[in-house]
GROMACS .gro file of C-alpha atoms in nm:
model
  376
    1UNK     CA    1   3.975  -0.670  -2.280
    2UNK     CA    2   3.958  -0.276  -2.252
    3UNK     CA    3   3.640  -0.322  -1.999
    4UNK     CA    4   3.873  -0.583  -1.804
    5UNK     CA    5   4.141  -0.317  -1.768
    6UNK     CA    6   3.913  -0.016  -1.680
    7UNK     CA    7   3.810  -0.258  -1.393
    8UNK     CA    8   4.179  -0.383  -1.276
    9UNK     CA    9   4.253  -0.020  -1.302
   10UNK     CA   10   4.028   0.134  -1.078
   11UNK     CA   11   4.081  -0.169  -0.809
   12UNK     CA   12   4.292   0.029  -0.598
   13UNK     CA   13   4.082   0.322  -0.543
   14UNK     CA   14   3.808   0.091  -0.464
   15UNK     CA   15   4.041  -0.071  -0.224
   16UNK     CA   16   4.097   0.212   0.000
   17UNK     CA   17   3.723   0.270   0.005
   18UNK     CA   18   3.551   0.134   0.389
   19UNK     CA   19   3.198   0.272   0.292
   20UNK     CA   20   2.928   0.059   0.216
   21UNK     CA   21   2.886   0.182  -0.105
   22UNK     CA   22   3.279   0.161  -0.171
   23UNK     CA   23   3.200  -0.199  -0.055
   24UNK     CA   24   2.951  -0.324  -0.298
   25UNK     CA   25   3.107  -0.096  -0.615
   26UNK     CA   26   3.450  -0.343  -0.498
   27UNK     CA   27   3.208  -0.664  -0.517
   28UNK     CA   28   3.069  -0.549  -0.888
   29UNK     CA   29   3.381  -0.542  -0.983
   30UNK     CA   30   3.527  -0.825  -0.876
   31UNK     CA   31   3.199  -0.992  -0.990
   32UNK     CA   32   3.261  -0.852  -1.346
   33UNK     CA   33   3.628  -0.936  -1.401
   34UNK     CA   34   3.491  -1.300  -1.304
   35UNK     CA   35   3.233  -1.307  -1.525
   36UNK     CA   36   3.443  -1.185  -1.814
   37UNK     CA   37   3.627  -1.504  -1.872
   38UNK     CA   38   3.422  -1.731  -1.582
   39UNK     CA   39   3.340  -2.061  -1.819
   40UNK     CA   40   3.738  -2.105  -1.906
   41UNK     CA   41   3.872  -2.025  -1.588
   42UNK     CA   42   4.110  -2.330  -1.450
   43UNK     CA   43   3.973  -2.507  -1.099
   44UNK     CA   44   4.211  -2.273  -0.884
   45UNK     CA   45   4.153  -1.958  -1.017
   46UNK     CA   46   3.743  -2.036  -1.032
   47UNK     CA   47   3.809  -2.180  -0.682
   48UNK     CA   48   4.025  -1.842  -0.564
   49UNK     CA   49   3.711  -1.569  -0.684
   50UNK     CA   50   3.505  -1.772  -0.478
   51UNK     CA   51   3.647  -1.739  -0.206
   52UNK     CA   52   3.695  -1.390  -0.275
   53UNK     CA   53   3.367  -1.286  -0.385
   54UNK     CA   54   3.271  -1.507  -0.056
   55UNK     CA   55   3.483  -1.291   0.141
   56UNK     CA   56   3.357  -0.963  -0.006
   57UNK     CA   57   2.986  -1.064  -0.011
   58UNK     CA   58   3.039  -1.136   0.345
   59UNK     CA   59   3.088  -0.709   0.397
   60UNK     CA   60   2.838  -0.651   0.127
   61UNK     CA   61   2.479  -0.548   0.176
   62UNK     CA   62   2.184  -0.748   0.055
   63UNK     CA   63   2.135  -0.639  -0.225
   64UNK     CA   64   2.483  -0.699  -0.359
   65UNK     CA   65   2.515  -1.059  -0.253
   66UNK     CA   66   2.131  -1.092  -0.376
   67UNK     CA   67   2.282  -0.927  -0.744
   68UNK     CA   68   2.602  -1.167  -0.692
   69UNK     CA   69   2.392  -1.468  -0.696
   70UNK     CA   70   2.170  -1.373  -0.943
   71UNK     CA   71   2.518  -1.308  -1.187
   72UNK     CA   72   2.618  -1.683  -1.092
   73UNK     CA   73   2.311  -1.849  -1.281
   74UNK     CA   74   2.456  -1.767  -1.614
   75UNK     CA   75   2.776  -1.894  -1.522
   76UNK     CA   76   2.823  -2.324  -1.590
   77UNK     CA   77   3.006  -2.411  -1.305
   78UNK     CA   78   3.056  -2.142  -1.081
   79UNK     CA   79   3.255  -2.165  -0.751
   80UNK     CA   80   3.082  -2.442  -0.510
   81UNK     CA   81   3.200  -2.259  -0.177
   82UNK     CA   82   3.038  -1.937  -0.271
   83UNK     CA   83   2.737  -2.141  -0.421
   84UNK     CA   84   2.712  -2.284  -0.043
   85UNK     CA   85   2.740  -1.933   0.118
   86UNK     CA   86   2.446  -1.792  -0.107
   87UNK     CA   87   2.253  -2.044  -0.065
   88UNK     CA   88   2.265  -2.053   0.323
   89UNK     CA   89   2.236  -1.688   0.390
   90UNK     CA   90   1.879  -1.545   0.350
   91UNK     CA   91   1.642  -1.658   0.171
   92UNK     CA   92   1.582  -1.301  -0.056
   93UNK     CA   93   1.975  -1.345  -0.084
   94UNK     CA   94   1.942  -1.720  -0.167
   95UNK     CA   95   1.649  -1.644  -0.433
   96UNK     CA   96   1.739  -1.649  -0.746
   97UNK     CA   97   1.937  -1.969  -0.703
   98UNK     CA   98   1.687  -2.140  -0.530
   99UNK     CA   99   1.426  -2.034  -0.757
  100UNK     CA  100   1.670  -2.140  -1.105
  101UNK     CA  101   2.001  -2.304  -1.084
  102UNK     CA  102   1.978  -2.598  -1.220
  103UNK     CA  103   2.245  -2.749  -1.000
  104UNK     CA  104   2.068  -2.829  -0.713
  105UNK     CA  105   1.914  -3.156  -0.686
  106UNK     CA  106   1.561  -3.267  -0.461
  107UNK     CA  107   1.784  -3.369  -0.197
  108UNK     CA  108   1.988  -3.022  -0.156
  109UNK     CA  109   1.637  -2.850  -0.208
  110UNK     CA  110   1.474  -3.027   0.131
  111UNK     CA  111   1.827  -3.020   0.350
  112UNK     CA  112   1.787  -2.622   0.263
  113UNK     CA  113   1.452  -2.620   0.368
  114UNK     CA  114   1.527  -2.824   0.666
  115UNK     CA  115   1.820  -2.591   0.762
  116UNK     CA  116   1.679  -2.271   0.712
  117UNK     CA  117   1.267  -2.301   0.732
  118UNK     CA  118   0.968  -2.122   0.574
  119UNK     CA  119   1.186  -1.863   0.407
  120UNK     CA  120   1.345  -2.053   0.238
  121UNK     CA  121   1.086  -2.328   0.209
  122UNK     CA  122   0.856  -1.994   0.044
  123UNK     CA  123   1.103  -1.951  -0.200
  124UNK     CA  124   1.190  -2.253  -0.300
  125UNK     CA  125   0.782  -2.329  -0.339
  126UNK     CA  126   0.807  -2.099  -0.661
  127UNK     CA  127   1.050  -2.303  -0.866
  128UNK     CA  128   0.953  -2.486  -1.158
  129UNK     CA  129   0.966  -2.851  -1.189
  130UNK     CA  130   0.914  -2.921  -0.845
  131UNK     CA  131   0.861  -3.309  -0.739
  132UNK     CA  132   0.514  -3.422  -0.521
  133UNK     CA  133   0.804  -3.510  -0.227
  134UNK     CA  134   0.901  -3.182  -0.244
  135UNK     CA  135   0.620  -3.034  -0.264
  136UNK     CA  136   0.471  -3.222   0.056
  137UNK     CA  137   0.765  -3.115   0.252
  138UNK     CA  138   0.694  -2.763   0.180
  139UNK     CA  139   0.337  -2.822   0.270
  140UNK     CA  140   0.425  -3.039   0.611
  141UNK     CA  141   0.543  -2.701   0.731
  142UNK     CA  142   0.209  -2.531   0.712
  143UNK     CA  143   0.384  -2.204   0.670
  144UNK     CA  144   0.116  -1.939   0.503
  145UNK     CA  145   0.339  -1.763   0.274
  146UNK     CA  146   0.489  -2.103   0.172
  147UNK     CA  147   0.118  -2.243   0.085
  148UNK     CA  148   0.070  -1.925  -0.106
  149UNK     CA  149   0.374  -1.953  -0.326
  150UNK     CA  150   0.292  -2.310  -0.411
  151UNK     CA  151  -0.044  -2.257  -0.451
  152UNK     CA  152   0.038  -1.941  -0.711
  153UNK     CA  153   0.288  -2.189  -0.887
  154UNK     CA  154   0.084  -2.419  -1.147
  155UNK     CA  155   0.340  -2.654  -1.231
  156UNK     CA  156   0.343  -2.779  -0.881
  157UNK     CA  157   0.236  -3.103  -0.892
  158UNK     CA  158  -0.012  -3.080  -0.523
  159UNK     CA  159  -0.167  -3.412  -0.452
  160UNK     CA  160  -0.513  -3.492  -0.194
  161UNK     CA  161  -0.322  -3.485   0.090
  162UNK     CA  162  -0.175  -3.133  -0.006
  163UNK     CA  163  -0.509  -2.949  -0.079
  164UNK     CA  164  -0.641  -3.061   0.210
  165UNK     CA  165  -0.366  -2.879   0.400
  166UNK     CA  166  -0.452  -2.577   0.182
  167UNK     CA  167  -0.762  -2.562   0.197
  168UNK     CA  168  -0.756  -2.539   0.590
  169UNK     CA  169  -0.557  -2.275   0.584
  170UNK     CA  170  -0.726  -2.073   0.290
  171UNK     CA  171  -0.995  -1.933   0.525
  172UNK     CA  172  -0.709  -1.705   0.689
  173UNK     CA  173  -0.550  -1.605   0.369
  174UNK     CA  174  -0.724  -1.434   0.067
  175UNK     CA  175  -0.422  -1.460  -0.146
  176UNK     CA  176  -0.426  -1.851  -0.123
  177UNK     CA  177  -0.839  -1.856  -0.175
  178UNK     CA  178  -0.715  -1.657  -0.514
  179UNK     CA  179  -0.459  -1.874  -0.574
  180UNK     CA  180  -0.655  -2.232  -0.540
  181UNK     CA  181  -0.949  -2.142  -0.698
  182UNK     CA  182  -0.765  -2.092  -1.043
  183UNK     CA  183  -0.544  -2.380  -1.016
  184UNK     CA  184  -0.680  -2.596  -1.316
  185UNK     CA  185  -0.617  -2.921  -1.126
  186UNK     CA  186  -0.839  -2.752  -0.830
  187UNK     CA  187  -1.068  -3.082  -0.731
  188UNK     CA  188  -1.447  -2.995  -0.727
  189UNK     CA  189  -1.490  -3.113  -0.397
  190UNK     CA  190  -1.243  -2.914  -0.257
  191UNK     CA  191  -1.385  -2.572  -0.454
  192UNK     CA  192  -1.745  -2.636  -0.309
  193UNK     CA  193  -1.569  -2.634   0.044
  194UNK     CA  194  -1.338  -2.320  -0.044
  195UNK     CA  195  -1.642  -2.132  -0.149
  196UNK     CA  196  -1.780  -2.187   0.185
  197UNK     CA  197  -1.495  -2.013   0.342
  198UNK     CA  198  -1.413  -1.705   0.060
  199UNK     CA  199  -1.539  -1.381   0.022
  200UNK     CA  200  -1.868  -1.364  -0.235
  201UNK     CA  201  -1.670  -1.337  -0.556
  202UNK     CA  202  -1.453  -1.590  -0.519
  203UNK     CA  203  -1.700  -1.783  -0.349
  204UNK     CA  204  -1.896  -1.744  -0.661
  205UNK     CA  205  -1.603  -1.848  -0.914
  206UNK     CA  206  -1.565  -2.152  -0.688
  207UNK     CA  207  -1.866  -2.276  -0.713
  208UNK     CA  208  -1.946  -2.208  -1.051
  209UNK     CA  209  -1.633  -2.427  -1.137
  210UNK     CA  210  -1.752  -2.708  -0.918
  211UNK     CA  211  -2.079  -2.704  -1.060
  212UNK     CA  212  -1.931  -2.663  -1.394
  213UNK     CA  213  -1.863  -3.036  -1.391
  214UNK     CA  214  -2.027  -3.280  -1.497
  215UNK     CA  215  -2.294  -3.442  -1.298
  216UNK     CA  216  -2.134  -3.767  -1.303
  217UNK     CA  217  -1.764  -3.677  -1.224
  218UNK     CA  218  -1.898  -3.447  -0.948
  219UNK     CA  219  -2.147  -3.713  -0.802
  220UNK     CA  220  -1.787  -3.870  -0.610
  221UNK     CA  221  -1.660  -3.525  -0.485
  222UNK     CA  222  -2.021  -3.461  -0.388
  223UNK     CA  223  -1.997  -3.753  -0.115
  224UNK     CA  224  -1.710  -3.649   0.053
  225UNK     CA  225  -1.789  -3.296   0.090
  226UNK     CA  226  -1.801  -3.125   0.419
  227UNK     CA  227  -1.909  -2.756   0.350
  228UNK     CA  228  -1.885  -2.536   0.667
  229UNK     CA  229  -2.137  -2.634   0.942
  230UNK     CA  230  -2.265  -2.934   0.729
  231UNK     CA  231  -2.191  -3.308   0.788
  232UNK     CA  232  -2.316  -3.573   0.543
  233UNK     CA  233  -2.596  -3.811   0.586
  234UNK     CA  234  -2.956  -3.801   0.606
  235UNK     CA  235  -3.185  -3.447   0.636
  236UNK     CA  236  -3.206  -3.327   0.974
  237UNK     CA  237  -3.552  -3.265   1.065
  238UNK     CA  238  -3.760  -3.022   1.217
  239UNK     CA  239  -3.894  -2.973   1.533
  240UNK     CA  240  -4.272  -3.063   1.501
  241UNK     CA  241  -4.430  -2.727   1.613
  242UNK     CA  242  -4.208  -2.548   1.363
  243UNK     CA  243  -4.271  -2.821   1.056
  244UNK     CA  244  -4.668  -2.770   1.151
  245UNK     CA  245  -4.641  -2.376   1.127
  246UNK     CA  246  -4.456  -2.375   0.804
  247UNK     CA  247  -4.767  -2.641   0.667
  248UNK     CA  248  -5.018  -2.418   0.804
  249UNK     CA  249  -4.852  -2.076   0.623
  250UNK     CA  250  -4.840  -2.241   0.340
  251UNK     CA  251  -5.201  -2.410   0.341
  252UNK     CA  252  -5.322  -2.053   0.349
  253UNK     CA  253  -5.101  -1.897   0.109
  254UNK     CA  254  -4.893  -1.693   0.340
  255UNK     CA  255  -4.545  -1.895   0.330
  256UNK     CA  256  -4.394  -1.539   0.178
  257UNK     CA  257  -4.033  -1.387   0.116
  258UNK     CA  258  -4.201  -1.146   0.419
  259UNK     CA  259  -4.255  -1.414   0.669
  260UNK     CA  260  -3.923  -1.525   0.648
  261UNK     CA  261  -3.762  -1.231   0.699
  262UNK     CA  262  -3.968  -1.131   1.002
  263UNK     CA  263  -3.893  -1.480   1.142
  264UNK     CA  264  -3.567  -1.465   1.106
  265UNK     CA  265  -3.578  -1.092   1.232
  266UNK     CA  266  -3.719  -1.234   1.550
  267UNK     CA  267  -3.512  -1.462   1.606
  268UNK     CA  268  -3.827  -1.736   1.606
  269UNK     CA  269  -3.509  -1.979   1.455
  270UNK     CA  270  -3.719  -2.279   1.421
  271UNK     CA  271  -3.974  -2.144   1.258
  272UNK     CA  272  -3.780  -1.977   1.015
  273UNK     CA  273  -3.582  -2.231   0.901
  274UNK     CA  274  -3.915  -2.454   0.866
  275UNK     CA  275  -4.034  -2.206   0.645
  276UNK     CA  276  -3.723  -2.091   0.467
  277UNK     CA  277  -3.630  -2.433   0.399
  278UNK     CA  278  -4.032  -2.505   0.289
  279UNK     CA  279  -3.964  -2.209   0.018
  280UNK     CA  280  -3.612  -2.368  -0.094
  281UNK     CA  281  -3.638  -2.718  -0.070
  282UNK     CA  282  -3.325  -2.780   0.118
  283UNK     CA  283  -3.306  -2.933   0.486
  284UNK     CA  284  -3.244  -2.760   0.851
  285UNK     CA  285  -2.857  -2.855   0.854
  286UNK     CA  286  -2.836  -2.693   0.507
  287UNK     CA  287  -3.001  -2.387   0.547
  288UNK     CA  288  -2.813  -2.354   0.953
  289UNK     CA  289  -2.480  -2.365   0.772
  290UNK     CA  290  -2.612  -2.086   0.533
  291UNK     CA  291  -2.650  -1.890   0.808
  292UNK     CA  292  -2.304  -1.884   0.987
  293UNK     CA  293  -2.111  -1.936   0.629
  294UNK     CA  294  -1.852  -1.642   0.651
  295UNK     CA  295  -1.903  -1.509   0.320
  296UNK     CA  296  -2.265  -1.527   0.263
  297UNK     CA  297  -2.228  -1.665  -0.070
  298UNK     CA  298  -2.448  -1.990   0.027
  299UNK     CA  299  -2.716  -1.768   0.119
  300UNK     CA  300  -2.750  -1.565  -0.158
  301UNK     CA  301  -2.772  -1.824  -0.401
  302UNK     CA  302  -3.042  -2.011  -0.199
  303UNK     CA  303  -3.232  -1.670  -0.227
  304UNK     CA  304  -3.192  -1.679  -0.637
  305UNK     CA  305  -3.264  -2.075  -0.671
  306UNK     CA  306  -3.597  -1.957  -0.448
  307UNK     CA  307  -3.674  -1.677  -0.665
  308UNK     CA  308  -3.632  -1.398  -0.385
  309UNK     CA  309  -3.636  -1.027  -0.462
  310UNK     CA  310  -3.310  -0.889  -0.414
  311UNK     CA  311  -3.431  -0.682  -0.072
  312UNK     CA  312  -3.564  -1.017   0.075
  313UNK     CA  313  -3.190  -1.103   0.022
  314UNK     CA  314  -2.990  -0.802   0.112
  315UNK     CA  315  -3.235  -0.823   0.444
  316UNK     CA  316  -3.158  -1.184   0.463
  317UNK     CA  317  -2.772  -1.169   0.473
  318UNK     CA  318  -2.791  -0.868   0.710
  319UNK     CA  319  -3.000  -1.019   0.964
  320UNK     CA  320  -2.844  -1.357   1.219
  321UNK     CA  321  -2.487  -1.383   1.386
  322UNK     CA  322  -2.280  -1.349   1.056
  323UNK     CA  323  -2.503  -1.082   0.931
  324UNK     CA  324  -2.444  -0.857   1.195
  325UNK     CA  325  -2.097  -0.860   1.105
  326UNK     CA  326  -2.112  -0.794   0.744
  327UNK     CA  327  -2.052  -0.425   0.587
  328UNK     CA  328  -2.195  -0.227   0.388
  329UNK     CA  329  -1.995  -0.259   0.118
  330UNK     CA  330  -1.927  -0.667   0.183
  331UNK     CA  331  -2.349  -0.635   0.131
  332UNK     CA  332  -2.306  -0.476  -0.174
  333UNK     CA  333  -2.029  -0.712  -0.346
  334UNK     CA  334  -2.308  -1.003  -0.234
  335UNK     CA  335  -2.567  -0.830  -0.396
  336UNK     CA  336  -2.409  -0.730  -0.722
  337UNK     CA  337  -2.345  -1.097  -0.724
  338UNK     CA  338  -2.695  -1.207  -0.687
  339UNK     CA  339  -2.764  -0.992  -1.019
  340UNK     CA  340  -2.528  -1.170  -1.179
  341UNK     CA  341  -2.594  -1.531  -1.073
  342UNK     CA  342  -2.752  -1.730  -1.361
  343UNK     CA  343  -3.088  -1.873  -1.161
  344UNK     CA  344  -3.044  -2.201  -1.321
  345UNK     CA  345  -2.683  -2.214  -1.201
  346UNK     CA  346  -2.779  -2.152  -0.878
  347UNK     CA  347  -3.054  -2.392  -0.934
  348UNK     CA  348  -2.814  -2.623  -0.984
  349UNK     CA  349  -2.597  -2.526  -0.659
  350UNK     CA  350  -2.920  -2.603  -0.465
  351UNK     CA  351  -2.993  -2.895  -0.601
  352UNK     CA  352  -2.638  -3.024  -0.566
  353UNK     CA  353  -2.728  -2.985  -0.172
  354UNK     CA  354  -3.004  -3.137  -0.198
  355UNK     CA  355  -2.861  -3.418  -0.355
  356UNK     CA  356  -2.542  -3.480  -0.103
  357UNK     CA  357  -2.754  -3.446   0.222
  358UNK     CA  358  -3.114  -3.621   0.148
  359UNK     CA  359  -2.941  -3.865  -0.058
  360UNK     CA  360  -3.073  -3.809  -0.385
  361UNK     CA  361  -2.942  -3.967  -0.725
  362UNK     CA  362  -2.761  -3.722  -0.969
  363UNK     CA  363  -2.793  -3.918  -1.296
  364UNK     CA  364  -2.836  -3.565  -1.494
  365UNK     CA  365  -2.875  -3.242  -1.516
  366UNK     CA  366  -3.253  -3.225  -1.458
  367UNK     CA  367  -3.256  -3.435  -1.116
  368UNK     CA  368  -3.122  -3.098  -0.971
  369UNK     CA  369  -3.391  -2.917  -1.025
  370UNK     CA  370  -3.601  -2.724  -0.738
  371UNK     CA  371  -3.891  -2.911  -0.641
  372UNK     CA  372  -4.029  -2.643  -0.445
  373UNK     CA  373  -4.079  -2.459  -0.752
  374UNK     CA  374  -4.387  -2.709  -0.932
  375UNK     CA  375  -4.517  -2.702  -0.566
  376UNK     CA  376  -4.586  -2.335  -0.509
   0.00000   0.00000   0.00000
């Protein structure tokens, strides 16, 4: 009661007080002598602070109507018309309801993200319980932030069609590459294709989780996967002259980590990829999407499955289109990587590739490995 008074009490200095700090010290305390006694106020007087508080929140800053609405979630039925003008004014205002109050049902969620778009639709994304409907309307709106928060929330329930939506826009946005690869209910398909689009380390964690799976509950994610550059169905070939060349190096033992860099340096295309392919045991389209994937990851494991020296690699990744536009220091997070790589996992990788685009069985875990190795 003494707190209550101390407030009443200094109402009419705060009264007189036009400043915007006079302003939100008047909408504190208003706030407070609510909250004192909020849970048995009757309908009118709950009913008469909200449309005061309204009223005052109205010529408050952000931060005080952002502090009122927070106040309002430990209240058990606060005042529906200033409930209404939280929750339609901006979305950092709007937050903590949108993010907690139990009140509002799936169908007051999507009218607010209707009404008021990807700020509120972001917000809105981090709240727990969320249904799949909801969900999908906060994904229909394709809004990066948005994706982000919902891909950051776990206990959003994101179906096919939603990851899909993700993953397109994950390229663009290294919080959301983050985000997706540890979701536990990431699909392996989906984090073979994200690693073809993330920078090395995450490429490398979403790989390694793909590969992670079993053989058999991969085999399925395997067949519908469309890394970058890459479509499914049968190996593409190689031009004759270059498939003859490759035979020929390697009939007299010069099909070398050396040859394939100066091919490649050279820009002789065809031939390198007859030979590099030759040393790897992958096929053309494989090893052409290697080349112009983004983060270089593909590459780099190709180079460990083969057995490469880490300079055959660094020159590798350097050299072609993407290469050219890689850094120094991008160079060195790839080849810190390729120290790190378990060969046998990236054995695996290679194999995996093999598998989806010559149309090899996976039954276990040894159809995966290199054939090109027994042959040398």
């Amino acid at each position: 009661m003494s707190s209550v008074l101390v407030q009443l009490a200094a109402l009419p200095t705060l009264l007189r007080d036009r400043s915007a700090e006079g302003r939100r010290a008047l909408l504190d305390c208003i706030t407070a002598l609510y909250l004192s006694d909020a849970d048995n106020c009757s309908e009118t007087v709950r009913e008469g602070f909200g449309m005061l508080l309204k009223d005052l929140g109205a010529v408050a800053d952000e931060d005080g109507r952002a502090a009122l609405a927070a106040a309002l979630l430990d209240v058990e039925t606060p005042p529906m018309v200033l409930v209404d003008a939280l929750l339609n004014d901006t979305a950092f205002v709007a937050a903590p309801l949108l993010v907690h109050s139990p009140q509002l049902a799936e169908d007051d969620l999507i009218d607010l993200i209707d009404r008021h778009g990807a700020g509120h639709a972001a917000v809105i994304a981090q709240r727990q319980g969320l249904s799949a409907t909801l969900v999908s309307h906060i994904v229909a709106l394709e809004d990066p932030h948005s994706l982000t928060c919902l891909a950051e929330n776990a206990d959003a329930p994101l179906q096919r069609a939603d990851f899909e939506i993700l993953l397109k826009a994950a390229p663009a946005l290294p919080a959301l590459q983050l985000a997706l690869i540890t979701r536990p209910d990431l699909p392996a398909d989906v984090a073979i294709q994200l690693g073809w689009h993330v920078a090395p380390q995450l490429g490398g964690k979403a790989f390694e989780r793909a590969v992670a799976i079993q053989p058999d509950a991969l085999q399925l994610a395997l067949q519908t996967a469309a890394a970058r550059g890459i479509t499914t169905g049968d190996a593409q070939p190689h031009p004759p002259h270059a498939l003859a060349f490759a035979v020929d190096k390697q009939t007299r033992n010069e099909l070398k980590e050396p040859l394939v860099v100066r091919l490649l340096r050279d820009g002789q295309l065809d031939a390198f990829h007859a030979c590099f392919d030759r040393l790897t045991g992958i096929d053309r389209a494989t090893s052409e999407a290697l080349l112009e994937e983004p983060g270089g990851y593909g590459l780099m494991t190709a180079c460990r499955a083969a057995g490469f020296a880490r300079s055959t690699c660094s020159t590798l990744v350097r050299l072609g289109e993407m290469g050219s536009r890689r850094g120094t220091e991008e160079v060195f997070r790839l080849m810190s990587c390729f120290e790190t790589l378990d060969p046998a996992t990236a054995d695996r990788l290679v194999g995996y590739w093999r598998a989806l685009f010559a149309s090899e069985p996976l039954e276990d875990d040894h159809s995966t490995e290199a054939p090109h190795r027994a042959a040398m």
